[in-house]
PDB file of C-alpha atoms in Angstrom:
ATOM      1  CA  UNK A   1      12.485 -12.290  38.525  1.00 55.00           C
ATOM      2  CA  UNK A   2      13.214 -15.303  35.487  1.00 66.00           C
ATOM      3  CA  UNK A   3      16.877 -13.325  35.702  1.00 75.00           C
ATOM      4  CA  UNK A   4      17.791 -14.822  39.113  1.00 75.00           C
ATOM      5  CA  UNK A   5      18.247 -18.161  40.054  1.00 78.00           C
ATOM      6  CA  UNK A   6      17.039 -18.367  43.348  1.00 79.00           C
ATOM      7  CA  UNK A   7      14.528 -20.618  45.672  1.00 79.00           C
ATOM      8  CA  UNK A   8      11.353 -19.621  46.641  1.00 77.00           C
ATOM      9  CA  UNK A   9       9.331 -21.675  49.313  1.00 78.00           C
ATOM     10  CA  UNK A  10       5.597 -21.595  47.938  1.00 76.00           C
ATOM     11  CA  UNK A  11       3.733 -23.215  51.005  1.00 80.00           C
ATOM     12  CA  UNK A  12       5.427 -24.692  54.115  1.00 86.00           C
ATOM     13  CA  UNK A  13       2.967 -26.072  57.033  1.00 85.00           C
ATOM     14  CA  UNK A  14       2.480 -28.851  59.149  1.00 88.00           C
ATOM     15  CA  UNK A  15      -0.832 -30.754  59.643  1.00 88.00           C
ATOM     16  CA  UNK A  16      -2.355 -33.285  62.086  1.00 92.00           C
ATOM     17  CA  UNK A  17      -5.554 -34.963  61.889  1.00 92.00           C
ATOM     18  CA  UNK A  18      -8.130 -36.512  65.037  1.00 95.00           C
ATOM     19  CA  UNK A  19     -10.015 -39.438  64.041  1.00 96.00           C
ATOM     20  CA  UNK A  20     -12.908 -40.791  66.434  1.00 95.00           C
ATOM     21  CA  UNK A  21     -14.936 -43.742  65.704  1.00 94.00           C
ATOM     22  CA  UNK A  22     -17.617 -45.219  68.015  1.00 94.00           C
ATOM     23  CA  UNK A  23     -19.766 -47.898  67.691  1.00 90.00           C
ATOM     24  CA  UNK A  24     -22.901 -49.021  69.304  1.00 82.00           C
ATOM     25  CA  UNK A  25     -23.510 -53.323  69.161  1.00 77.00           C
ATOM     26  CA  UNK A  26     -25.074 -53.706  65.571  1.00 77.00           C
ATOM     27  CA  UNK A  27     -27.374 -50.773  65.712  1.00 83.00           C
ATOM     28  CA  UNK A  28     -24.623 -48.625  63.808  1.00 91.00           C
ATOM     29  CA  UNK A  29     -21.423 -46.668  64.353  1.00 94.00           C
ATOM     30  CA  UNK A  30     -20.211 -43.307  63.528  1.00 95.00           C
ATOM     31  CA  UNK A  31     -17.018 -41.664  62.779  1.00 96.00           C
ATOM     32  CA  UNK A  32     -15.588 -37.825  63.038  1.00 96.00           C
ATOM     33  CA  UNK A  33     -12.187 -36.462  61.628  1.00 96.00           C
ATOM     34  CA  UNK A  34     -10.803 -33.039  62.039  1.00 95.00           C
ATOM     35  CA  UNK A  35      -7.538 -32.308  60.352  1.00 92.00           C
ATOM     36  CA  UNK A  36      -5.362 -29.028  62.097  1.00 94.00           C
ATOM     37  CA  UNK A  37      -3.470 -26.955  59.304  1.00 89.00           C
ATOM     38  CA  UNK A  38      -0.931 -24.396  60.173  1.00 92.00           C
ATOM     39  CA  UNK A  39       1.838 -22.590  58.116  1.00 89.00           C
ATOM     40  CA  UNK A  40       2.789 -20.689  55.304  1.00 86.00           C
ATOM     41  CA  UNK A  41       1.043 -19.998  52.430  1.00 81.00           C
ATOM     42  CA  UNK A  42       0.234 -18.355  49.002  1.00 77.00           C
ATOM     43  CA  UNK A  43       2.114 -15.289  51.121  1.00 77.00           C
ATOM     44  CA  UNK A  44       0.475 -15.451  54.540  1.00 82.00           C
ATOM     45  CA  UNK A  45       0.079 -17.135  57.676  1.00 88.00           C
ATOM     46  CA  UNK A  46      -2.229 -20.167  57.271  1.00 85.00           C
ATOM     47  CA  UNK A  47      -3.946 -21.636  60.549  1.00 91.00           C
ATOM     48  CA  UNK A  48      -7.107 -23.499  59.953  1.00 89.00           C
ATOM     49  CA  UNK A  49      -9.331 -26.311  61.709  1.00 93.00           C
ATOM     50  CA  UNK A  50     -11.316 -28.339  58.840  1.00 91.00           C
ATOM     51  CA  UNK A  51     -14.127 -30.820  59.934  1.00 93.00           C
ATOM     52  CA  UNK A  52     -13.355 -33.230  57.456  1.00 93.00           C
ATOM     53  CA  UNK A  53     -16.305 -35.933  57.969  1.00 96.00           C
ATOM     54  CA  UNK A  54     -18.927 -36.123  60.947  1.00 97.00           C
ATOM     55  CA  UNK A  55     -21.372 -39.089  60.247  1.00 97.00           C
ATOM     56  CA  UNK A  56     -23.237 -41.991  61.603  1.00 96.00           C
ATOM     57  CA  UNK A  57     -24.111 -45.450  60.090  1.00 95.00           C
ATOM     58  CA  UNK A  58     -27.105 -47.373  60.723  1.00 95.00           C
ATOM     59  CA  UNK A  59     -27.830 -50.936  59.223  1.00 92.00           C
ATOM     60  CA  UNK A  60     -31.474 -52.475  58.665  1.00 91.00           C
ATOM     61  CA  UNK A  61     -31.091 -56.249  57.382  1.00 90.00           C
ATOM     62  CA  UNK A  62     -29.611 -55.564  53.491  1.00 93.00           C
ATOM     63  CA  UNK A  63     -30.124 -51.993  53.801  1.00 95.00           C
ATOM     64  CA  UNK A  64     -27.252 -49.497  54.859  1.00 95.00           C
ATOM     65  CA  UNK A  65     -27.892 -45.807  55.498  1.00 96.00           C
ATOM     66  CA  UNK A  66     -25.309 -42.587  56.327  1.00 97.00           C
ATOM     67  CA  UNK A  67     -26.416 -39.448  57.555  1.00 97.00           C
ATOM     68  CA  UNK A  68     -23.909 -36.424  57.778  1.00 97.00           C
ATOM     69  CA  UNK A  69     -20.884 -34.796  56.714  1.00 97.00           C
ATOM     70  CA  UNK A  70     -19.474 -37.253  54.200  1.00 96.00           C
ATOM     71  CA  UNK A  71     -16.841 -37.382  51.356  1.00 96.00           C
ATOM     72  CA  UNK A  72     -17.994 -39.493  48.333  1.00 95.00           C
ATOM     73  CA  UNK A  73     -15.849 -40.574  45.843  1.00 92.00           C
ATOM     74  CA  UNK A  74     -18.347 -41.076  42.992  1.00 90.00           C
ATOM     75  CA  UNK A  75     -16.547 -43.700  40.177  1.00 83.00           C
ATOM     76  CA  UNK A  76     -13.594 -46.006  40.065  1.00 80.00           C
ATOM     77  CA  UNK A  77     -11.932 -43.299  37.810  1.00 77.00           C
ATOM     78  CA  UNK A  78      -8.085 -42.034  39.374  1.00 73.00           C
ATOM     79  CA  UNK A  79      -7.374 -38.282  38.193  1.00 73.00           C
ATOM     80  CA  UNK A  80      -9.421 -37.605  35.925  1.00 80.00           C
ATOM     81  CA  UNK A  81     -13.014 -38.755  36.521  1.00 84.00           C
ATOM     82  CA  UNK A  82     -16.015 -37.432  34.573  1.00 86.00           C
ATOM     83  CA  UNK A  83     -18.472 -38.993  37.172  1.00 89.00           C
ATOM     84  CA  UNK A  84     -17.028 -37.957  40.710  1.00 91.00           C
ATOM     85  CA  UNK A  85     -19.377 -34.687  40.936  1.00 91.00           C
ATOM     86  CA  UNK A  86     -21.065 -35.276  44.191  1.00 95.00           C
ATOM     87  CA  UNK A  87     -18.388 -34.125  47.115  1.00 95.00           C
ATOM     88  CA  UNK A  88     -16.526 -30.519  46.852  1.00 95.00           C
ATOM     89  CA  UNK A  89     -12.800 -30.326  46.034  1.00 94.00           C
ATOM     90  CA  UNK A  90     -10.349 -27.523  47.476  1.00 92.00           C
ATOM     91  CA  UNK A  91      -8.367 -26.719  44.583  1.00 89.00           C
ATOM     92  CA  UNK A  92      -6.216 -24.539  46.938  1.00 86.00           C
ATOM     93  CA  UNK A  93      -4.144 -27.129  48.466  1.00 86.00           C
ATOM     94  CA  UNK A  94      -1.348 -28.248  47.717  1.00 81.00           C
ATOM     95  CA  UNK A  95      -0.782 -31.659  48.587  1.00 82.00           C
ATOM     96  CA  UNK A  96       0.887 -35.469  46.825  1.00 82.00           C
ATOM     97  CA  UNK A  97      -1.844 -36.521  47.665  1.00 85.00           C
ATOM     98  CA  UNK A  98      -5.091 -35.826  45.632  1.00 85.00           C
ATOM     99  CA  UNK A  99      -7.408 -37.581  48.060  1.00 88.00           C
ATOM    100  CA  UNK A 100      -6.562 -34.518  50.427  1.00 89.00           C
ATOM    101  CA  UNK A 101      -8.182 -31.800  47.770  1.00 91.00           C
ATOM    102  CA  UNK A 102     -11.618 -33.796  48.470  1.00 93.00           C
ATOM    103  CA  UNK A 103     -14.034 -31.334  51.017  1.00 94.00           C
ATOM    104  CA  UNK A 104     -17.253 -32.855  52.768  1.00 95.00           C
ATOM    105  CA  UNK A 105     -20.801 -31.997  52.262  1.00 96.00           C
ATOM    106  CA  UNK A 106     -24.342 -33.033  53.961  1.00 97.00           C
ATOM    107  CA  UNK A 107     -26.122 -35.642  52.577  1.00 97.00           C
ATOM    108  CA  UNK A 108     -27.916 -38.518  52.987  1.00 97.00           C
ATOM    109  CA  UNK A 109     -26.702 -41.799  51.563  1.00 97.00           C
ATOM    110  CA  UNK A 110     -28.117 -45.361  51.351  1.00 97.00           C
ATOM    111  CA  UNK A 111     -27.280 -48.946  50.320  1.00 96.00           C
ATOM    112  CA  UNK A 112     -29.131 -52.167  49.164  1.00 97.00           C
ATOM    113  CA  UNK A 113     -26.941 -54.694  49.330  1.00 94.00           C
ATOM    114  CA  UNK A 114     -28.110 -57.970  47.503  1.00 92.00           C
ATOM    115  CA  UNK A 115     -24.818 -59.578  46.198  1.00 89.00           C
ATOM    116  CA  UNK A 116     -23.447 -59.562  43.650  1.00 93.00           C
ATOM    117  CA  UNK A 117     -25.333 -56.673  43.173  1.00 95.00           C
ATOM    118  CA  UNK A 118     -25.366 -53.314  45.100  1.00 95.00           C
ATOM    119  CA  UNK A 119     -27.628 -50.465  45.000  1.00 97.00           C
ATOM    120  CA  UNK A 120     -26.539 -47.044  46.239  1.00 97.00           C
ATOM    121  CA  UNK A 121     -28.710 -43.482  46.302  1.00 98.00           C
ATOM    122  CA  UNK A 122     -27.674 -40.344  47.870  1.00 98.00           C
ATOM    123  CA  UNK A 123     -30.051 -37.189  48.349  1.00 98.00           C
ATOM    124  CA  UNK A 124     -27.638 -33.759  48.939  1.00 97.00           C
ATOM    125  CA  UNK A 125     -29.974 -31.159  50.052  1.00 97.00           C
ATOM    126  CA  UNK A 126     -27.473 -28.277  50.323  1.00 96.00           C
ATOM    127  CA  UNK A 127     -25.292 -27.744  47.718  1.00 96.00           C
ATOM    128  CA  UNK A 128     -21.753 -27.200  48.526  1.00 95.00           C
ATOM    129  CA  UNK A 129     -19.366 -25.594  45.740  1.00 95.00           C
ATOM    130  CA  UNK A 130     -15.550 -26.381  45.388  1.00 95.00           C
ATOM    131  CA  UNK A 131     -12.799 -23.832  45.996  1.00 92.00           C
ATOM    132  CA  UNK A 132     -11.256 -22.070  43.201  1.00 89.00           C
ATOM    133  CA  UNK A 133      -7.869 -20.359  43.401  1.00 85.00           C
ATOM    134  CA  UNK A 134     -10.394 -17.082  42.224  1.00 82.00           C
ATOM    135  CA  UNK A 135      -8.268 -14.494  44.623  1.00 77.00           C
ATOM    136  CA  UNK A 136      -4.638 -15.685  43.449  1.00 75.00           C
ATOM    137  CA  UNK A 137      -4.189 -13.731  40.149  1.00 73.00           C
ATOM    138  CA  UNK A 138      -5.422  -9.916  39.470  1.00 79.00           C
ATOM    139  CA  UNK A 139      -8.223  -8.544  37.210  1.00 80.00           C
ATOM    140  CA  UNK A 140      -7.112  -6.531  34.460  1.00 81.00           C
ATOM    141  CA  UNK A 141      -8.765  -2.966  35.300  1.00 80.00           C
ATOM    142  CA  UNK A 142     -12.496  -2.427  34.647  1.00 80.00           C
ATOM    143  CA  UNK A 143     -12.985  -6.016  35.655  1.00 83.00           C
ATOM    144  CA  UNK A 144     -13.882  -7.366  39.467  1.00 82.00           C
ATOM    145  CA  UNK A 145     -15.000 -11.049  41.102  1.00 85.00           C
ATOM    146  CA  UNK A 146     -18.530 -10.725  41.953  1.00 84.00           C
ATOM    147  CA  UNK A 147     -20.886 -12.574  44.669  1.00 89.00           C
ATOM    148  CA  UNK A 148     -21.322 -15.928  43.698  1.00 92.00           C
ATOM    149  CA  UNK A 149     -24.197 -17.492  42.342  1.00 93.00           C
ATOM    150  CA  UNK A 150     -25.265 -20.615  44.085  1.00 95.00           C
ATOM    151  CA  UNK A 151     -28.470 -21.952  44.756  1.00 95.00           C
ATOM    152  CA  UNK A 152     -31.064 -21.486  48.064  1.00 94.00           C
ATOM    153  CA  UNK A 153     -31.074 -24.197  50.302  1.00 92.00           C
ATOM    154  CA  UNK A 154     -34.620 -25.357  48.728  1.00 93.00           C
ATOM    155  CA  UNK A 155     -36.070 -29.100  47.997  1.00 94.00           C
ATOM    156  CA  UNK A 156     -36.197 -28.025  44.370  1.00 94.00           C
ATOM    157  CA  UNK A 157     -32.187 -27.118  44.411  1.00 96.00           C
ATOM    158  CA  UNK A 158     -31.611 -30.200  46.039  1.00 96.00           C
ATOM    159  CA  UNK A 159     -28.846 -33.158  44.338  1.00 97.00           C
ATOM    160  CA  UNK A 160     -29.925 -36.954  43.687  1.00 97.00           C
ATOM    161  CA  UNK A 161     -27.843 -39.598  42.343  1.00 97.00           C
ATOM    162  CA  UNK A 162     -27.923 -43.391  41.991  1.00 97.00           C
ATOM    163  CA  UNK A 163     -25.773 -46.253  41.117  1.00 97.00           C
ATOM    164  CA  UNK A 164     -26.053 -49.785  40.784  1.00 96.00           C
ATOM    165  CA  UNK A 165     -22.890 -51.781  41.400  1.00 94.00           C
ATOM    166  CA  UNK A 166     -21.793 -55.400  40.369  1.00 93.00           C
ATOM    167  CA  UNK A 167     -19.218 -56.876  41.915  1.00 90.00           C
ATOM    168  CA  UNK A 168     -17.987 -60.287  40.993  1.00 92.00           C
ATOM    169  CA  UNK A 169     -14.325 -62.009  41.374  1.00 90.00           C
ATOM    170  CA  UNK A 170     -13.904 -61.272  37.559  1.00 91.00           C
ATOM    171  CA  UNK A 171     -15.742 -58.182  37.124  1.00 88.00           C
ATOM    172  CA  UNK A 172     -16.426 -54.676  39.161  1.00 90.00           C
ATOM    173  CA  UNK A 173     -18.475 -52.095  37.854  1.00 91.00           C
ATOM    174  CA  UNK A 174     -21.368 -50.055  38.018  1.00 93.00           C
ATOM    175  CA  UNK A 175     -23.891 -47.446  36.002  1.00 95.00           C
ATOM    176  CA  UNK A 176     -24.286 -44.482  37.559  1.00 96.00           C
ATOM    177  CA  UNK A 177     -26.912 -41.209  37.256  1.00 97.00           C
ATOM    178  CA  UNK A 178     -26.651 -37.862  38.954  1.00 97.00           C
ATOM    179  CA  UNK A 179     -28.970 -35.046  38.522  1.00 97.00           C
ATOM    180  CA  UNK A 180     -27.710 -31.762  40.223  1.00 96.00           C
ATOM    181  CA  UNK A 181     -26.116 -28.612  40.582  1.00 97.00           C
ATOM    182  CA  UNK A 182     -22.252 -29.113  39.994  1.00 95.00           C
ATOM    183  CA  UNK A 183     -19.702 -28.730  42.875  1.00 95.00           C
ATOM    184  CA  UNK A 184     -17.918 -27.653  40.766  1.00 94.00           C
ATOM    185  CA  UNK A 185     -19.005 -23.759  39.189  1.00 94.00           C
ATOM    186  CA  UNK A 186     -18.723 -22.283  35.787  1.00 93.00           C
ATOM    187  CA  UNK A 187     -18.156 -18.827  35.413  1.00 89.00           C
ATOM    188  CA  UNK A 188     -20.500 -16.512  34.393  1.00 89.00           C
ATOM    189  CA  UNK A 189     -19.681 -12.582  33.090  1.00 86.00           C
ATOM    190  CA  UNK A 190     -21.608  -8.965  33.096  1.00 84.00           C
ATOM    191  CA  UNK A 191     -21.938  -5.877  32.573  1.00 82.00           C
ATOM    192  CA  UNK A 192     -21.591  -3.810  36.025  1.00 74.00           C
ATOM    193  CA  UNK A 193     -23.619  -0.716  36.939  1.00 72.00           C
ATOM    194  CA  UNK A 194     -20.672   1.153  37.968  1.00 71.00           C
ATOM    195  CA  UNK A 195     -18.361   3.434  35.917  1.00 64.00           C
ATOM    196  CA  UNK A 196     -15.338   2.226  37.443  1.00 67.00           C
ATOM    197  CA  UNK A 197     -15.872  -1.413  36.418  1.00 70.00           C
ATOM    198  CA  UNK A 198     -17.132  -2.820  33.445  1.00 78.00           C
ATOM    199  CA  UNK A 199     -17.466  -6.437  33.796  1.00 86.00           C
ATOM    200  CA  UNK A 200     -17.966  -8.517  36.660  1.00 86.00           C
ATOM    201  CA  UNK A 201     -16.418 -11.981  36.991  1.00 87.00           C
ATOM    202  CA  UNK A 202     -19.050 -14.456  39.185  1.00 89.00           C
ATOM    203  CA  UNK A 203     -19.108 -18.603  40.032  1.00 92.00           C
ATOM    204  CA  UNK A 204     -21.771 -20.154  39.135  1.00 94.00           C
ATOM    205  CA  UNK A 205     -23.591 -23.342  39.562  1.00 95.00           C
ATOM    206  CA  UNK A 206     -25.369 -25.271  36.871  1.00 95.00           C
ATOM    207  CA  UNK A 207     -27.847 -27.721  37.169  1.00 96.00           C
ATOM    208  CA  UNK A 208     -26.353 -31.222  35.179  1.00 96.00           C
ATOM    209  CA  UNK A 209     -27.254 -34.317  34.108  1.00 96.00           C
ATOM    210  CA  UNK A 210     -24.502 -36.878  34.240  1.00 95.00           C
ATOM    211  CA  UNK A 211     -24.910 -41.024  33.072  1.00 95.00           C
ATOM    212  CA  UNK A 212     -21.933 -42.424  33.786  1.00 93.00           C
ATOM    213  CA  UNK A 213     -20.420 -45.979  33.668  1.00 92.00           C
ATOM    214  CA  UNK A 214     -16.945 -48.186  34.497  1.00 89.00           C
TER     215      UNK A 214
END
């Protein structure tokens, strides 16, 4: 209660990561990382395996291409970043470090490199929402968290972005468009059927339009 004055351990755990990397001659390379989570949290026992990233590279003369499980950190931009809506974050943990909230999705992702100038496209066919702390707090009465509304794994549902990068010994930066459903979902509200609840709470994902630049 605010009356005492005592400590209270929110999350306590320990985690270890496995990082593999292989590579074969100059056809390519690939690279997996699992991280192992187990402890204390929000309450409960936590004890969780997360494949982080699980890709391969392969490089054709100035072109670079990644297929796989992949964390992209769209923009320059550190905390907040307008652009960076192309990877899932997991808003649940709690970490220093902000690069550990960033989740993996599957994509495809490609390079043209022609210095000083660098094109990059990515195509994600699946979209993957971000985790929202939706189960911490209670509903007032009359009101629940519905199914979520996210879009069929369908060509038409599917994420495309592309940048074109410049960098020179005085100057980095890039122009960027993305055209996709948003990792990370709005919240949409209605009326329920039932008598014992009135409004229903449910993530959603909208389809956005984002030109960005730094």
């Amino acid at each position: 209660s605010p009356e005492q004055d005592d400590a209270e351990t929110k999350s306590s755990y320990a985690e270890s990561s496995l990082k593999i990397r292989v590579r074969q001659q100059d056809l390519g390379d690939g690279f997996v990382e699992i991280r192992f989570r187990r402890g204390h949290e929000f309450g409960g026992e936590v004890s969780e395996v997360n494949l982080r990233e699980a890709y391969v590279n392969t490089y054709v003369g100035k072109f670079d291409f990644r297929f796989g499980h992949q964390i992209v950190v769209w923009g320059r931009a550190d905390g907040f970043n307008p652009t960076d809506n192309i990877t899932p974050k997991n808003f649940l943990i709690r970490s220093p470090d902000e690069d550990d909230k960033r989740e993996g999705a599957f994509l495809v992702r490609s390079f043209f490199n022609a210095q000083p100038v660098r094109l990059e496209a990515i195509w994600t066919p699946v979209y993957t929402a971000s985790v929202l702390p939706t189960d911490i707090a209670p509903l007032p009465p009359g009101m629940r968290i519905g199914k979520p509304d996210f879009p069929d794994a369908k060509f038409e549902n599917s994420s495309f972005a592309i940048k074109c990068n410049i960098e020179l010994a005085s100057l980095d930066g890039s122009v960027s468009y993305f055209n996709g459903y948003n990792p990370f979902p709005g919240v949409d509200a209605t009326e329920s059927d039932e008598t014992s609840v009135g409004i229903e709470i449910t993530q959603k994902a909208y389809r956005v339009h984002v030109l960005g630049a730094d």
